[in-house]
XYZ file of C-alpha atoms in Angstrom:
261
model
C -219.319 -33.190 -146.759
C -216.387 -33.097 -144.287
C -217.821 -34.954 -141.277
C -215.299 -37.278 -139.619
C -211.526 -37.389 -139.608
C -208.858 -38.456 -142.083
C -207.176 -41.864 -141.910
C -204.096 -40.290 -140.326
C -206.105 -38.761 -137.494
C -208.126 -41.949 -137.089
C -204.937 -44.006 -136.770
C -203.493 -41.573 -134.227
C -206.740 -41.611 -132.239
C -206.735 -45.411 -132.063
C -202.985 -45.663 -131.429
C -201.921 -47.541 -134.554
C -200.246 -46.631 -137.835
C -202.004 -45.737 -141.077
C -200.523 -48.941 -142.521
C -202.249 -50.942 -139.772
C -205.613 -49.286 -140.473
C -205.263 -50.173 -144.145
C -204.368 -53.734 -143.153
C -207.566 -53.917 -141.108
C -209.472 -52.747 -144.188
C -207.773 -55.369 -146.354
C -208.736 -58.145 -143.917
C -212.325 -56.891 -143.803
C -212.144 -56.113 -140.101
C -213.154 -52.476 -140.589
C -215.217 -51.242 -143.519
C -213.658 -48.435 -145.533
C -215.688 -45.235 -145.189
C -216.948 -43.405 -148.270
C -214.877 -40.624 -149.775
C -216.058 -37.022 -149.371
C -216.309 -34.475 -152.156
C -212.574 -33.790 -151.853
C -211.710 -37.450 -152.389
C -210.718 -38.163 -148.780
C -212.112 -41.006 -146.702
C -213.622 -39.645 -143.524
C -213.831 -41.774 -140.398
C -216.870 -41.125 -138.245
C -217.812 -42.462 -134.820
C -218.887 -45.852 -136.219
C -215.558 -46.513 -137.953
C -213.563 -45.151 -135.016
C -215.450 -47.370 -132.573
C -214.807 -50.434 -134.744
C -211.112 -49.541 -135.048
C -210.830 -49.260 -131.276
C -212.505 -52.652 -130.830
C -210.226 -54.356 -133.358
C -207.087 -52.762 -131.961
C -208.041 -53.629 -128.356
C -208.717 -57.270 -129.173
C -205.527 -57.556 -131.232
C -203.486 -56.030 -128.400
C -205.046 -58.551 -126.012
C -203.666 -61.369 -128.144
C -206.757 -62.332 -130.146
C -205.626 -63.471 -133.633
C -206.781 -61.102 -136.383
C -208.505 -64.006 -138.168
C -210.785 -64.456 -135.127
C -211.604 -60.809 -134.506
C -214.091 -60.380 -137.389
C -216.315 -63.327 -136.445
C -216.069 -62.297 -132.794
C -217.255 -58.740 -133.429
C -219.887 -59.742 -135.972
C -221.293 -62.659 -133.976
C -224.172 -62.637 -131.510
C -223.722 -61.040 -128.074
C -223.283 -64.415 -126.350
C -220.482 -65.411 -128.744
C -218.873 -62.003 -128.230
C -219.006 -62.336 -124.432
C -217.530 -65.858 -124.600
C -214.762 -64.628 -126.902
C -213.911 -61.770 -124.560
C -213.783 -64.149 -121.598
C -211.410 -66.456 -123.496
C -209.226 -63.519 -124.513
C -209.117 -62.299 -120.913
C -208.200 -65.774 -119.658
C -205.379 -66.116 -122.211
C -204.125 -62.640 -121.390
C -204.165 -63.442 -117.671
C -202.172 -66.622 -118.346
C -199.616 -64.652 -120.365
C -199.327 -62.062 -117.599
C -198.840 -64.780 -114.972
C -196.200 -66.476 -117.128
C -194.332 -63.188 -117.626
C -194.499 -62.443 -113.904
C -193.114 -65.921 -113.158
C -190.258 -65.368 -115.630
C -189.506 -61.970 -114.114
C -189.456 -63.433 -110.620
C -187.116 -66.208 -111.791
C -184.768 -63.640 -113.307
C -184.829 -61.632 -110.101
C -183.996 -64.695 -108.027
C -181.156 -65.594 -110.361
C -179.877 -62.036 -110.372
C -180.016 -61.814 -106.592
C -178.162 -65.110 -106.299
C -175.530 -64.010 -108.793
C -175.063 -60.702 -106.978
C -174.380 -62.559 -103.758
C -172.077 -64.986 -105.541
C -170.277 -62.773 -108.069
C -171.002 -59.171 -107.064
C -172.707 -56.275 -108.839
C -169.960 -55.708 -111.439
C -170.089 -59.270 -112.723
C -173.897 -59.311 -112.862
C -173.866 -56.011 -114.772
C -171.372 -57.511 -117.235
C -173.544 -60.596 -117.747
C -176.531 -58.342 -118.422
C -174.400 -56.329 -120.810
C -173.402 -59.470 -122.703
C -177.089 -60.314 -123.014
C -177.743 -56.832 -124.368
C -174.918 -57.183 -126.900
C -176.573 -60.280 -128.319
C -174.389 -63.033 -126.890
C -176.196 -66.426 -127.008
C -177.804 -67.413 -123.717
C -175.585 -70.532 -123.414
C -172.461 -68.407 -123.883
C -173.567 -66.052 -121.087
C -174.342 -69.067 -118.865
C -170.928 -70.588 -119.658
C -169.225 -67.262 -118.859
C -171.059 -67.140 -115.535
C -169.892 -70.663 -114.625
C -166.318 -69.760 -115.494
C -166.481 -66.602 -113.425
C -167.738 -68.532 -110.398
C -164.728 -70.825 -110.699
C -162.356 -67.919 -111.316
C -163.570 -66.001 -108.288
C -163.338 -69.101 -106.120
C -159.888 -70.178 -107.342
C -158.222 -66.804 -108.000
C -160.203 -64.230 -105.978
C -157.329 -61.728 -105.879
C -157.341 -61.402 -109.687
C -161.080 -61.394 -110.326
C -161.667 -57.625 -110.191
C -158.792 -56.974 -112.592
C -160.220 -59.577 -114.960
C -163.608 -57.826 -114.917
C -161.929 -54.479 -115.626
C -160.148 -55.893 -118.681
C -163.376 -57.455 -119.944
C -165.371 -54.241 -119.426
C -162.917 -52.369 -121.654
C -162.839 -55.133 -124.285
C -166.625 -55.150 -124.622
C -166.374 -51.545 -125.819
C -164.624 -52.832 -128.967
C -167.106 -54.076 -131.611
C -164.345 -56.187 -133.223
C -163.750 -58.079 -129.984
C -167.480 -58.588 -129.438
C -167.949 -59.884 -132.992
C -165.064 -62.365 -132.635
C -166.250 -63.736 -129.303
C -169.823 -64.076 -130.579
C -168.500 -65.922 -133.625
C -166.492 -68.215 -131.371
C -169.679 -68.987 -129.434
C -171.523 -69.758 -132.678
C -168.676 -72.061 -133.759
C -169.812 -74.629 -131.180
C -172.338 -75.791 -133.784
C -169.683 -76.369 -136.472
C -168.116 -79.727 -137.246
C -164.728 -80.168 -135.516
C -162.933 -80.527 -138.864
C -164.595 -77.463 -140.389
C -161.765 -75.349 -141.893
C -163.390 -72.264 -140.370
C -162.345 -73.474 -136.904
C -158.632 -73.020 -137.641
C -159.285 -69.690 -139.355
C -161.284 -68.463 -136.365
C -158.622 -69.596 -133.881
C -156.053 -67.616 -135.879
C -158.309 -64.541 -136.056
C -158.980 -64.581 -132.297
C -155.299 -65.145 -131.433
C -154.225 -62.379 -133.813
C -156.719 -59.994 -132.245
C -155.438 -60.667 -128.728
C -151.805 -60.345 -129.824
C -152.548 -57.043 -131.578
C -154.410 -55.736 -128.514
C -152.319 -56.283 -125.354
C -155.067 -54.782 -123.205
C -157.464 -57.475 -124.413
C -154.807 -60.166 -124.025
C -154.908 -59.508 -120.282
C -158.358 -61.154 -120.273
C -156.554 -64.387 -121.104
C -153.405 -63.894 -119.048
C -154.486 -61.931 -115.955
C -155.969 -64.869 -114.077
C -153.323 -67.284 -115.358
C -150.529 -65.122 -113.942
C -152.017 -65.696 -110.510
C -152.958 -69.331 -111.090
C -150.008 -71.375 -109.912
C -151.047 -74.782 -111.204
C -152.153 -76.125 -114.554
C -155.038 -77.840 -112.793
C -156.530 -74.535 -111.679
C -156.019 -73.041 -115.123
C -157.748 -76.017 -116.746
C -160.729 -75.763 -114.414
C -161.228 -72.076 -115.253
C -160.359 -71.950 -118.937
C -161.813 -75.267 -120.047
C -164.870 -75.645 -117.825
C -167.254 -75.537 -120.809
C -165.366 -77.788 -123.174
C -167.738 -80.684 -122.690
C -170.282 -78.832 -124.810
C -168.914 -79.771 -128.254
C -165.719 -81.270 -129.685
C -165.422 -78.136 -131.823
C -165.046 -75.981 -128.723
C -162.225 -78.244 -127.550
C -160.381 -77.960 -130.882
C -160.917 -74.196 -131.151
C -159.502 -73.606 -127.644
C -156.530 -75.908 -128.303
C -155.654 -74.164 -131.582
C -156.074 -70.739 -130.001
C -153.824 -71.566 -127.042
C -151.246 -73.166 -129.338
C -151.031 -69.989 -131.418
C -150.561 -67.856 -128.300
C -147.813 -70.171 -127.043
C -146.122 -69.983 -130.444
C -146.118 -66.193 -130.052
C -144.357 -66.471 -126.704
C -147.408 -66.060 -124.442
C -147.283 -68.301 -121.373
C -150.364 -70.524 -121.337
C -150.305 -73.377 -118.785
C -150.758 -76.812 -120.279
C -153.296 -79.166 -118.745
C -151.934 -81.800 -116.398
C -151.258 -85.072 -118.261
C -153.705 -87.821 -117.431
């Protein structure tokens, strides 16, 4: 007998993988059909209908452990379960819409404040896997930079756009962001400061990210506001920045020193 379809066709019909169908079988959500004379399991309308029901409920957010009792219960229990699933799905949709609207408002505000190029770069940093706090810290620094040194801001963005094309640069900056969670006396802090300084010194184009704004920043106070605006986050960040700047100064790179207090 060859009535019905193979597991591969059944999976494709329902919109899941063969592995998922087998998982449903293992959990007892869908009974395995009998094998035909050729040794293949054939899925008829009953099995296909059950697969569609399970897949639809799972996609709506119903936990797999609850789907069996829901489908096998009485009609009233099934209707109640569907209503609950619909309510939870509606709540999820409303939450996602609210998050999207928040992002749009933030993006619109940033575009007005920083311009399209900067917003695109922030989105790119998100896409490259930079931590959310690092992207937020970058944004705060850029707001200060644009306010204090507006004539150098576009050049700074150009240098950063090019640097983000280099996986080595991206990896180092992401590691520096992760270092905020280290202890200040962790020996990795000094090693990382050396690695970052060495990278900038070996890549003059990337070094301009550090020096471009400083060249147009005539006071140490302005430099401190831009370069050290996020230092309150952790003592490790303070030490890492100090070691990094010290190594650049030792190599002959002009880095303004903070005003003495």
